[in-house]
Coordinates of N, CA and C and ligand atoms in Angstrom, one line a residue:
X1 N 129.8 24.2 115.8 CA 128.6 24.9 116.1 C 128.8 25.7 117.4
X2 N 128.1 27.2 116.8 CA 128.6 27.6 118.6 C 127.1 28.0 119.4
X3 N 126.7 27.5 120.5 CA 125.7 27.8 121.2 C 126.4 29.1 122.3
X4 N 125.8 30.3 122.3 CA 125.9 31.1 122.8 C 125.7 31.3 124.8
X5 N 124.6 30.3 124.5 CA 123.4 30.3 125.9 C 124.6 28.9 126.7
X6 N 125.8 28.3 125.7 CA 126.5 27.4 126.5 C 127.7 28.7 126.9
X7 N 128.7 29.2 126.3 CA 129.3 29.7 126.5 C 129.1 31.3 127.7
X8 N 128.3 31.3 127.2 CA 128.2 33.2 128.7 C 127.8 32.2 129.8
X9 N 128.4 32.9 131.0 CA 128.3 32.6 132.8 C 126.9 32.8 132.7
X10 N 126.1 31.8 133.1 CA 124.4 32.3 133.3 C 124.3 32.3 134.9
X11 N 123.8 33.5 135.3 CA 123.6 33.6 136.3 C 122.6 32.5 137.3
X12 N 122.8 32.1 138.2 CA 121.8 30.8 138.7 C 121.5 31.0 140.3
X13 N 120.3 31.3 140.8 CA 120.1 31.4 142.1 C 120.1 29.7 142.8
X14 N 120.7 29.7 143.8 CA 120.8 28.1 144.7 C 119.7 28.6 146.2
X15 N 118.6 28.0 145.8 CA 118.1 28.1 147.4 C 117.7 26.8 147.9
X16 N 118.8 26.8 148.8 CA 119.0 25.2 149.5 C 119.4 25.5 150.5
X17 N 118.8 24.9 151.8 CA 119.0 25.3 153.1 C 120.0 24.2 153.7
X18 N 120.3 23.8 153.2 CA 121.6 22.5 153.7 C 122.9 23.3 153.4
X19 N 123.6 23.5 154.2 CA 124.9 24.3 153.7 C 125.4 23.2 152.7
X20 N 126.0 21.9 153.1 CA 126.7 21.3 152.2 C 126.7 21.0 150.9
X21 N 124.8 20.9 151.0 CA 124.4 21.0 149.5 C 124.4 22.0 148.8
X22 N 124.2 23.3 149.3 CA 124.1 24.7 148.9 C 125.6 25.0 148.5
X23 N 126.6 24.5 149.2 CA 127.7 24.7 148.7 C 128.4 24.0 147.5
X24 N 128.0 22.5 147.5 CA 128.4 21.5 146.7 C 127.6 22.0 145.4
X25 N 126.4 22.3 145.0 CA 125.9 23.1 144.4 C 126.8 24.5 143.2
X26 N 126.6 25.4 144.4 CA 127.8 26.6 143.9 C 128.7 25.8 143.4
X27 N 129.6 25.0 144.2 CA 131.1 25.1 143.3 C 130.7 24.2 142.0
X28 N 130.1 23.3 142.1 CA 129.9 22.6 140.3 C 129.5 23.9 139.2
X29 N 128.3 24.5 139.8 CA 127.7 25.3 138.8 C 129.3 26.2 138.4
X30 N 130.0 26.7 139.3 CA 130.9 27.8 139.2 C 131.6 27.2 138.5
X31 N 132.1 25.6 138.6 CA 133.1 24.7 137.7 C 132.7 25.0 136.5
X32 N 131.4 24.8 136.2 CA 131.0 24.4 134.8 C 131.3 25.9 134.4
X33 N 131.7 27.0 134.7 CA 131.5 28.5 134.3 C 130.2 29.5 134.1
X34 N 128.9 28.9 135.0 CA 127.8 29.8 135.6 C 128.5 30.5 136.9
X35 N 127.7 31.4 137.1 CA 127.8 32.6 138.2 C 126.5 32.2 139.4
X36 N 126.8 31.5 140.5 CA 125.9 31.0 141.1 C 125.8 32.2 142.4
X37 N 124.6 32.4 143.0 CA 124.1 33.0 144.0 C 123.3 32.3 145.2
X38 N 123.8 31.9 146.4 CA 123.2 31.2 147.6 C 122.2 32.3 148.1
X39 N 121.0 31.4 148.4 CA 120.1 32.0 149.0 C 120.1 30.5 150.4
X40 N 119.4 30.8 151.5 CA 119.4 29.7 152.2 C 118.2 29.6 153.1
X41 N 116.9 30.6 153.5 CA 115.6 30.3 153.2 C 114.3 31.1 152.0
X42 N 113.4 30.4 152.3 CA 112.6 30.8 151.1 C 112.2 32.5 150.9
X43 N 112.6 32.8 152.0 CA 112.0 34.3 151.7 C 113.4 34.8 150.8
X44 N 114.5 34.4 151.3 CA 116.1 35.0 150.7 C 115.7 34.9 149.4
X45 N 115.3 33.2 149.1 CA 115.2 33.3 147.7 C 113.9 33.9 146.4
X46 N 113.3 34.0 147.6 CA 112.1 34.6 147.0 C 112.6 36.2 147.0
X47 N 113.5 37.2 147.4 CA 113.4 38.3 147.4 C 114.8 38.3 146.3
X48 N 115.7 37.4 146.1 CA 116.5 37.5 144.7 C 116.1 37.5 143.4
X49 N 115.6 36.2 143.8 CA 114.8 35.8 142.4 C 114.0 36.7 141.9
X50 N 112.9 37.1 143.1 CA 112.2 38.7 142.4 C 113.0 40.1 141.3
X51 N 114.3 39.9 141.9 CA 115.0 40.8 141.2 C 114.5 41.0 139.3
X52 N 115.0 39.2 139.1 CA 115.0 39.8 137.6 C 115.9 39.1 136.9
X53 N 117.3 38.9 138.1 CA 118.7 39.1 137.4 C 119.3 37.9 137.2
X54 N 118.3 36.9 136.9 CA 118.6 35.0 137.1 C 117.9 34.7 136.2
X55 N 119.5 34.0 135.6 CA 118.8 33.4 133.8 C 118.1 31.5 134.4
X56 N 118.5 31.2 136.2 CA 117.8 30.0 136.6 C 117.3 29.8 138.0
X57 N 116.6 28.9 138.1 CA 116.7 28.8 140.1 C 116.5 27.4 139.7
X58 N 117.7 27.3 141.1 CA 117.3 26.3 141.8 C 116.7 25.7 143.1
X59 N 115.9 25.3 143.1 CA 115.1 25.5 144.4 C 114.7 24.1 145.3
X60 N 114.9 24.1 146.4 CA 114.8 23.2 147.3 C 113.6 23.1 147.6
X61 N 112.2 22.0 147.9 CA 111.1 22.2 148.4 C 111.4 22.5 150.2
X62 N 112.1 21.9 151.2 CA 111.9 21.9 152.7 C 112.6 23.2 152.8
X63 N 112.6 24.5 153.0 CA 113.4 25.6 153.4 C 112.7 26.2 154.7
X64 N 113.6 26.5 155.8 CA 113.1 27.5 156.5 C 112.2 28.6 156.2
X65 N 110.9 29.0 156.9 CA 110.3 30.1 155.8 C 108.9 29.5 155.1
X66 N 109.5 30.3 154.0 CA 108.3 29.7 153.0 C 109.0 28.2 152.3
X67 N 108.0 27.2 151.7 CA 108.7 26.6 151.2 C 109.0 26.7 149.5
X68 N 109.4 25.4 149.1 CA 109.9 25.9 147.9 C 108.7 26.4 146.8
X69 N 107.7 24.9 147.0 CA 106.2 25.6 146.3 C 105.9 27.0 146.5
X70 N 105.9 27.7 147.7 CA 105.7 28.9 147.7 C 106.4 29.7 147.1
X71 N 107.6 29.8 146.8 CA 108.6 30.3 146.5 C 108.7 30.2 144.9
X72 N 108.1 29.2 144.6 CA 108.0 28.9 143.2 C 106.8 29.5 142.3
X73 N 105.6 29.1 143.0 CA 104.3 29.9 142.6 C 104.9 31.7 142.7
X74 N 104.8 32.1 143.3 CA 105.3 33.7 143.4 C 106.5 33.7 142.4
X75 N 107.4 33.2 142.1 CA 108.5 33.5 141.5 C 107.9 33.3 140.1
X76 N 107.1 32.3 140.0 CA 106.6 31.9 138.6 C 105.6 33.0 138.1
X77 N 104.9 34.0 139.0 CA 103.5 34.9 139.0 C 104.4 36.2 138.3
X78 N 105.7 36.0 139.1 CA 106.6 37.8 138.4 C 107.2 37.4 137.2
X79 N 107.8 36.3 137.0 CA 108.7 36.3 135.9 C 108.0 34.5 135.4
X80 N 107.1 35.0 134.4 CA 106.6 33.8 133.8 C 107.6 32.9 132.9
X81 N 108.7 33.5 132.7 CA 109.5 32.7 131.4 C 111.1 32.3 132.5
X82 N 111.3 32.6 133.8 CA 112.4 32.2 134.4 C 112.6 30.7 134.8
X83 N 113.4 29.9 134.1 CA 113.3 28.6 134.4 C 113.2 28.2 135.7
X84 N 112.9 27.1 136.5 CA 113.2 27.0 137.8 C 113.0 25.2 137.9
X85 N 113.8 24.8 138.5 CA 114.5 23.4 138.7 C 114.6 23.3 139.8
X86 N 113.2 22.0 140.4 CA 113.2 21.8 142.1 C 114.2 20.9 141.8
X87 N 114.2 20.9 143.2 CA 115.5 19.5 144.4 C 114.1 18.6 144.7
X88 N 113.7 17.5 144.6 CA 113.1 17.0 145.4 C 113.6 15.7 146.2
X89 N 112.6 15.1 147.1 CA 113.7 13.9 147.7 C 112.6 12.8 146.4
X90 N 113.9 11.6 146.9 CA 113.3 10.5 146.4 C 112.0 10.1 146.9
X91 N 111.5 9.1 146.1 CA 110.4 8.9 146.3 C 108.9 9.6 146.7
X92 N 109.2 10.8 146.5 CA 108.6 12.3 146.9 C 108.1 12.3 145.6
X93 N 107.0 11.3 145.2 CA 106.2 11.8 143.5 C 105.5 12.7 143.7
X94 N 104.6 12.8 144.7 CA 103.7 13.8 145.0 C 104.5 15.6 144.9
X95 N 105.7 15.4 145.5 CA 106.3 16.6 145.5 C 106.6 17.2 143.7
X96 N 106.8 16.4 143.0 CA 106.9 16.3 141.6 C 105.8 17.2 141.1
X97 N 104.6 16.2 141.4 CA 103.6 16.3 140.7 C 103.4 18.4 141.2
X98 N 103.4 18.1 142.1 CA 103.2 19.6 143.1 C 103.5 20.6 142.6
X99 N 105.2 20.6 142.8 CA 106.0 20.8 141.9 C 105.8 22.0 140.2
X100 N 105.3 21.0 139.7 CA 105.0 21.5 138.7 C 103.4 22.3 138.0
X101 N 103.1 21.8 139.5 CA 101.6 22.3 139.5 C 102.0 24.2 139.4
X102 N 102.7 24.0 140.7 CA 103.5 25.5 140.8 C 103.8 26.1 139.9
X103 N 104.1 25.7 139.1 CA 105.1 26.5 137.6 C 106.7 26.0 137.6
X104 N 106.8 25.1 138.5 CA 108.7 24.6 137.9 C 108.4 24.1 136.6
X105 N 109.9 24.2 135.9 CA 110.1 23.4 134.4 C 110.4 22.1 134.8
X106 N 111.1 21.6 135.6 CA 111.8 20.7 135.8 C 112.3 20.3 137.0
X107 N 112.5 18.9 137.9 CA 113.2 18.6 138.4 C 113.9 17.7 138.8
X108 N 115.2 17.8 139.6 CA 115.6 16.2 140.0 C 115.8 15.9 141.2
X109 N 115.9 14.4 141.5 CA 116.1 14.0 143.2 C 117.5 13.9 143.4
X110 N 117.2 14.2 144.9 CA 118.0 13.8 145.4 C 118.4 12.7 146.4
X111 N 119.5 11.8 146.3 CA 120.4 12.5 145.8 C 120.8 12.4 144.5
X112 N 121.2 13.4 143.7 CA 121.7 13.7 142.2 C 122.7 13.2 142.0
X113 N 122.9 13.2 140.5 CA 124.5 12.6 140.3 C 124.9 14.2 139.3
X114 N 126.4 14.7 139.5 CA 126.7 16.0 139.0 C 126.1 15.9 137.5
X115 N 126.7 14.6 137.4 CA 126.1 14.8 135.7 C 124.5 15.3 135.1
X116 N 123.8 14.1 135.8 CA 122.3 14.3 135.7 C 121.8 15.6 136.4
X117 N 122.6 16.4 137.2 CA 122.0 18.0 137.3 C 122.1 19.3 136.1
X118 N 123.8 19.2 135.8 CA 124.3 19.5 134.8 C 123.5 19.5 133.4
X119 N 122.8 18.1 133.2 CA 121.9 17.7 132.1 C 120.9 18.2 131.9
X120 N 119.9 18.9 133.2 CA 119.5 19.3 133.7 C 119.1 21.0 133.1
X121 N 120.4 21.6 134.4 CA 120.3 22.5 133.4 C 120.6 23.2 132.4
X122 N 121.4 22.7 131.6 CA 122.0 22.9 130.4 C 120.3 22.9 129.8
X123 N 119.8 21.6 129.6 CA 118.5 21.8 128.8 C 117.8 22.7 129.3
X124 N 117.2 23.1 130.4 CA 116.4 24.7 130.8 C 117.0 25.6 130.3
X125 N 118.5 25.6 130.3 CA 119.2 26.9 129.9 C 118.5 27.3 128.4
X126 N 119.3 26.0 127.8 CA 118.7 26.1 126.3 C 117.3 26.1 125.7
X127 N 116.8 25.6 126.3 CA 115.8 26.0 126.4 C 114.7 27.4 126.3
X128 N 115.5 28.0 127.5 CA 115.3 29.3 127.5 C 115.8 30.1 126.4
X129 N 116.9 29.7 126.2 CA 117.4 30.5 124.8 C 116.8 30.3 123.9
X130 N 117.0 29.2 123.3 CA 116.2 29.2 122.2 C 114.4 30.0 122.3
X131 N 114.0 29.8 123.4 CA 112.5 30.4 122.8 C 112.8 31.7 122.7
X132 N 113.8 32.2 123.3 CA 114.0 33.8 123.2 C 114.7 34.0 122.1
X133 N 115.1 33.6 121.3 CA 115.8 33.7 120.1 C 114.8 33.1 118.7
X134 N 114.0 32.1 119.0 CA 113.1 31.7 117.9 C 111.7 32.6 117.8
X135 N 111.6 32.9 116.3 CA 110.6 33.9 116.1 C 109.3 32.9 116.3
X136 N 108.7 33.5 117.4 CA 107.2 33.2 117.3 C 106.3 33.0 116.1
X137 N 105.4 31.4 116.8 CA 104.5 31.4 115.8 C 103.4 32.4 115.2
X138 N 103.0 32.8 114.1 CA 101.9 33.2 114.0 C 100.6 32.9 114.7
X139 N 99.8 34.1 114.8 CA 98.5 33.9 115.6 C 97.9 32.5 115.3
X140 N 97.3 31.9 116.0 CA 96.1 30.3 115.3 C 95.3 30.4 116.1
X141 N 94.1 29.7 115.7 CA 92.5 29.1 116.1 C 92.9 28.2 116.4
X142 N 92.1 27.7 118.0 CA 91.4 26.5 118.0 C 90.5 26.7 118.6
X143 N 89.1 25.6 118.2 CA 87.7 25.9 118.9 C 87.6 27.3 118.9
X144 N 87.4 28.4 118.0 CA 87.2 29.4 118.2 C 88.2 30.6 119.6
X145 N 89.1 30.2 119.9 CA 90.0 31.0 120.8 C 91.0 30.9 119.8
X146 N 91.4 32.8 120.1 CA 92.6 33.0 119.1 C 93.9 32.7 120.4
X147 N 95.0 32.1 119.9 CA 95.9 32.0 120.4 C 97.0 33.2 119.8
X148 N 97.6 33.7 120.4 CA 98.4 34.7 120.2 C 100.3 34.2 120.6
X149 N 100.8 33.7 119.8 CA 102.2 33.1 120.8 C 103.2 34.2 120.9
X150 N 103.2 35.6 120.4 CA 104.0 36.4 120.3 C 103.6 37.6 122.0
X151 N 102.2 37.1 122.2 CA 101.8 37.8 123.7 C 101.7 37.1 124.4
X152 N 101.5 35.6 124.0 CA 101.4 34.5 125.0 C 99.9 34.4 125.7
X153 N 99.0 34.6 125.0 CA 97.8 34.7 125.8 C 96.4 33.9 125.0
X154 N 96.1 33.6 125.2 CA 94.8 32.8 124.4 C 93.5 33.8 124.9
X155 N 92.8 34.2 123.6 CA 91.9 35.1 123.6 C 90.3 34.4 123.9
X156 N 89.9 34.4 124.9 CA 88.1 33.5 124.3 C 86.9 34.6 125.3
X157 N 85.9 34.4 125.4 CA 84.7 35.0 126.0 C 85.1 35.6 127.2
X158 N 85.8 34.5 128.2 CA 86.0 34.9 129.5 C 87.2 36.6 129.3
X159 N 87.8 36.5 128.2 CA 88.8 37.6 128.2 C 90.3 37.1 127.6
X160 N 91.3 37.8 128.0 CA 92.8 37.2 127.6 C 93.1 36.4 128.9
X161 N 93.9 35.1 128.3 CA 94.8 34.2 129.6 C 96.1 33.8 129.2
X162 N 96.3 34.4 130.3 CA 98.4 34.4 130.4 C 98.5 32.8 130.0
X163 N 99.5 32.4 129.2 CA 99.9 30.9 129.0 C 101.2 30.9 129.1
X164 N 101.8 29.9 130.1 CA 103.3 30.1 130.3 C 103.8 29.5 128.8
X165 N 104.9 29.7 129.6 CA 105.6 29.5 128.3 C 105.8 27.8 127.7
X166 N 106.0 27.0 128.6 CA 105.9 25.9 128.4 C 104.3 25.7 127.6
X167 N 102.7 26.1 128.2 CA 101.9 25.8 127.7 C 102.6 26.4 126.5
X168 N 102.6 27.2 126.1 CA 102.6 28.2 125.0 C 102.8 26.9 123.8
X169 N 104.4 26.5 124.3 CA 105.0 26.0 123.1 C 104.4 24.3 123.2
X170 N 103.9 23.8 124.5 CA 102.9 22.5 124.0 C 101.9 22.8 122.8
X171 N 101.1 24.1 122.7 CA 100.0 24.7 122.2 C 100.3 24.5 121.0
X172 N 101.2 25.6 120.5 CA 102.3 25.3 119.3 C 102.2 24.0 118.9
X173 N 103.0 23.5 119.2 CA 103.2 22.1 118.7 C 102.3 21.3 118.2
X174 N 101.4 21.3 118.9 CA 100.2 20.7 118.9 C 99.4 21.0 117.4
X175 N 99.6 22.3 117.7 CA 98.6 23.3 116.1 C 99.8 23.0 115.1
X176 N 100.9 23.1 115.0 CA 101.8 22.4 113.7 C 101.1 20.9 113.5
X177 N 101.1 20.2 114.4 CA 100.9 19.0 114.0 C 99.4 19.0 114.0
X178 N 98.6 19.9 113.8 CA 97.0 19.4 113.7 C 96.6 18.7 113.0
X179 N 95.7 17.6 113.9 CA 94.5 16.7 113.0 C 95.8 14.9 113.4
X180 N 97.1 15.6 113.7 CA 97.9 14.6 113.8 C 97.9 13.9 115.3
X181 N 98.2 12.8 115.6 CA 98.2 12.2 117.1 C 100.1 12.8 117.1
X182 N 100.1 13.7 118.6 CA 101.8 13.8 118.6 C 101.7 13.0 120.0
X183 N 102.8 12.0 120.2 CA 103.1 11.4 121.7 C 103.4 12.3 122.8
X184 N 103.4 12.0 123.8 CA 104.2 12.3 124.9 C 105.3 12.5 124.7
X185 N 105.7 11.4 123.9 CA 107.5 11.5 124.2 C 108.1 12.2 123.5
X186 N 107.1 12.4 122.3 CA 107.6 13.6 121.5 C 107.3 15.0 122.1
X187 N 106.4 15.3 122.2 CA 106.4 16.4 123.5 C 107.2 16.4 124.2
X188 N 107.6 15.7 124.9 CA 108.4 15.8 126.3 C 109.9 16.0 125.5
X189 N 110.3 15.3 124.2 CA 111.7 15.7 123.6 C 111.5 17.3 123.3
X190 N 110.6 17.3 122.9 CA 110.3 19.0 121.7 C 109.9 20.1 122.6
X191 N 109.5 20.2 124.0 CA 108.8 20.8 124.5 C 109.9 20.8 126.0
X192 N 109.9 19.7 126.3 CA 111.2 19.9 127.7 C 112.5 19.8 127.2
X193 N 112.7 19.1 126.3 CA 114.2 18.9 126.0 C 114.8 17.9 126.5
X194 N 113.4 16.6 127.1 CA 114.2 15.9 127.7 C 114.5 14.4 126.6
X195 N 115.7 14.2 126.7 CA 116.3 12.9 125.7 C 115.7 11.4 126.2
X196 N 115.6 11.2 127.4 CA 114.7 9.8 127.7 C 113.8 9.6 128.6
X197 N 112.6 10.6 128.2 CA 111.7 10.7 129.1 C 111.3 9.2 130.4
X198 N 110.6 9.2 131.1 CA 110.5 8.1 131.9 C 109.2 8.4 132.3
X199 N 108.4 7.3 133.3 CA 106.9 7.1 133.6 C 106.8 8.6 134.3
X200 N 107.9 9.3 135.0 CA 107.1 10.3 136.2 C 107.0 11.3 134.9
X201 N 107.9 11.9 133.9 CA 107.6 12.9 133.3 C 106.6 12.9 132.4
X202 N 106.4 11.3 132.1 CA 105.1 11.6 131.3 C 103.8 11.8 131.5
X203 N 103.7 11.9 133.4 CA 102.9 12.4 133.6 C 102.6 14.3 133.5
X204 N 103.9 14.4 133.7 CA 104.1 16.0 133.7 C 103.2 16.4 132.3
X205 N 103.1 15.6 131.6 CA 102.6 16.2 130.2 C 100.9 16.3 130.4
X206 N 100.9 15.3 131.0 CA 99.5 14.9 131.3 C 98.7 16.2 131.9
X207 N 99.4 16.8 133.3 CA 99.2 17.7 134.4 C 99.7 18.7 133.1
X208 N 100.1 18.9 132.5 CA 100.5 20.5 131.7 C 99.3 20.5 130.7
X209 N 98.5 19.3 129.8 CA 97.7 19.1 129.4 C 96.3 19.5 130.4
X210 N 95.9 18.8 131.2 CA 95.3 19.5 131.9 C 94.7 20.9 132.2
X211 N 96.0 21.6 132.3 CA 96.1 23.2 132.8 C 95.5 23.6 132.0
X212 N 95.7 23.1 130.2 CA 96.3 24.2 129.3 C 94.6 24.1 128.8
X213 N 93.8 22.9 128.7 CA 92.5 22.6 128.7 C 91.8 23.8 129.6
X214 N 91.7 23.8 130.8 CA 91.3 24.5 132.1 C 91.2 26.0 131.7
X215 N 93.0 26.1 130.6 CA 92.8 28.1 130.0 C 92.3 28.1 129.2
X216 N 92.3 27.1 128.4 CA 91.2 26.8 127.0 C 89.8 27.5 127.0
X217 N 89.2 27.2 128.1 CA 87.6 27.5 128.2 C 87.1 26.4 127.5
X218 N 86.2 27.3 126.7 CA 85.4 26.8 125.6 C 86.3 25.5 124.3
X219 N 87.3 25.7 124.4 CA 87.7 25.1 123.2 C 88.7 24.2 123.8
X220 N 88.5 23.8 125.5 CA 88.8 23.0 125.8 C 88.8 21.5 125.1
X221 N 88.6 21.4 124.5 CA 87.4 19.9 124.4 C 88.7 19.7 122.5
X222 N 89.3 20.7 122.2 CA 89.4 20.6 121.1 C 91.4 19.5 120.8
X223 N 91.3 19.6 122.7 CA 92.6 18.9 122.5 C 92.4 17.7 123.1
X224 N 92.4 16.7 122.0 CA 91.7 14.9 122.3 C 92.6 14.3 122.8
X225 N 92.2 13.3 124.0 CA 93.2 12.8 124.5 C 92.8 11.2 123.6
X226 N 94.4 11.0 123.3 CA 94.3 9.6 122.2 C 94.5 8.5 123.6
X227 N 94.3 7.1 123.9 CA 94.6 6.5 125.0 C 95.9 6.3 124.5
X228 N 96.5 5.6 125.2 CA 98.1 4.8 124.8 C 98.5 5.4 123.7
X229 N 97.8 6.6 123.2 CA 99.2 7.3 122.2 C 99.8 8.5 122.2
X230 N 98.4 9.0 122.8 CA 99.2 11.0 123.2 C 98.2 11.9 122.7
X231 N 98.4 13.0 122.1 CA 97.1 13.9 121.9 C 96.9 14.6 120.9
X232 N 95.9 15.1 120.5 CA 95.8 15.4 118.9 C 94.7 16.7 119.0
X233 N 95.5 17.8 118.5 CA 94.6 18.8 118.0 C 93.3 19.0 117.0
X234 N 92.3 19.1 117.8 CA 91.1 18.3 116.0 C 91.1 19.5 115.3
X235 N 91.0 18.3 113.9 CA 91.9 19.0 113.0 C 90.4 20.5 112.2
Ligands
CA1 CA1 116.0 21.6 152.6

């Protein structure tokens, strides 16, 4: 099998203000055969990343400057589909939670192990690829808002609302499986790509659930939260 999105140098911005890390960084990614670019505070990396030209970021929250949330929210506002993968410290759940409030896909602490970064982003990569290569679902209803997954926007009273891409494809999912209870962990496999989810990311689903309710409007109400089993589109 040949994965395309494994083999091409993916371009990867590094904004980490710790030289050692910033460096130790670069040479793994460059090992693995990506094309890494150092940024080292948040405006550096916020004036790259604007570019365009970065199939990922990686982003540190403490930077000189702006920090990484800032850097993340703005990066996330221009290029809604660019993956981005905080650094956070341990025990920093709040920064997680934060984090993702912002618009990251994903992150890990530090300190990392090469493998578990690598793991990392290989799944954002692929991630990315595949949604850009898989044909969108057809238009669907719920609660009367048309969902659109080919513009990415959910249509209701208030007007059209941008849905990232992550909501997009929770949305998705959800409407394949309508009327059905889908877990967390199946989301979090089918939707992040992650292989053994754990307690912090199952919250991430929670907080992405949340949002995606909030763009809902009106038809918020139509995504039931099951207790102890996960969530279900009524059918
Ligand atoms: Ca830092």
């Amino acid at each position: 099998m040949h994965d395309s999105t494994h083999s091409d140098p993916m371009r990867i911005l590094v904004v980490e203000d710790e030289p050692a890390i910033q460096r130790g960084l670069c040479d793994v990614l460059a090992y693995h055969g990506h094309t890494p670019t150092a940024a080292s505070t948040g405006e550096e990396g916020l004036r790259e990343g604007s570019t365009g030209q970065y199939d990922l970021v990686l982003l540190d929250i403490m930077l000189p400057g702006k920090s990484g949330f800032e850097v993340c929210e703005e990066l996330r506002a221009l290029w809604p589909r660019l993956p981005i993968l905080m650094l956070t410290a341990r025990g920093a759940e709040e920064d997680v939670v934060r984090g993702f409030r912002c618009g990251s896909d994903d992150y890990v602490t530090k300190p990392f192990s090469i493998a578990e970064l690598m793991a990392r982003v290989d799944a954002l990569l692929r991630r990315a690829g595949r949604t850009e290569r898989a044909a969108p679902d057809p238009p669907f209803e719920i609660g009367g808002v048309r969902v659109e997954p080919e513009r990415r926007i959910a249509i209701h009273e208030e007007g059209e609302i941008e849905l990232s891409r992550r909501e997009l494809e929770l949305l998705s999912l959800l409407a394949r499986e309508r009327g059905r209870i889908v877990s967390r962990r199946t989301l979090l496999q089918e939707v992040w790509g992650f292989d053994r989810p754990d307690r912090l990311e199952t919250r991430t689903v929670d907080m992405h659930i949340a949002k995606l309710r909030k763009k809902l409007g009106p038809a918020r109400d139509a995504i039931e939260t099951v207790r102890g089993e996960g969530y279900r589109l009524a059918g």
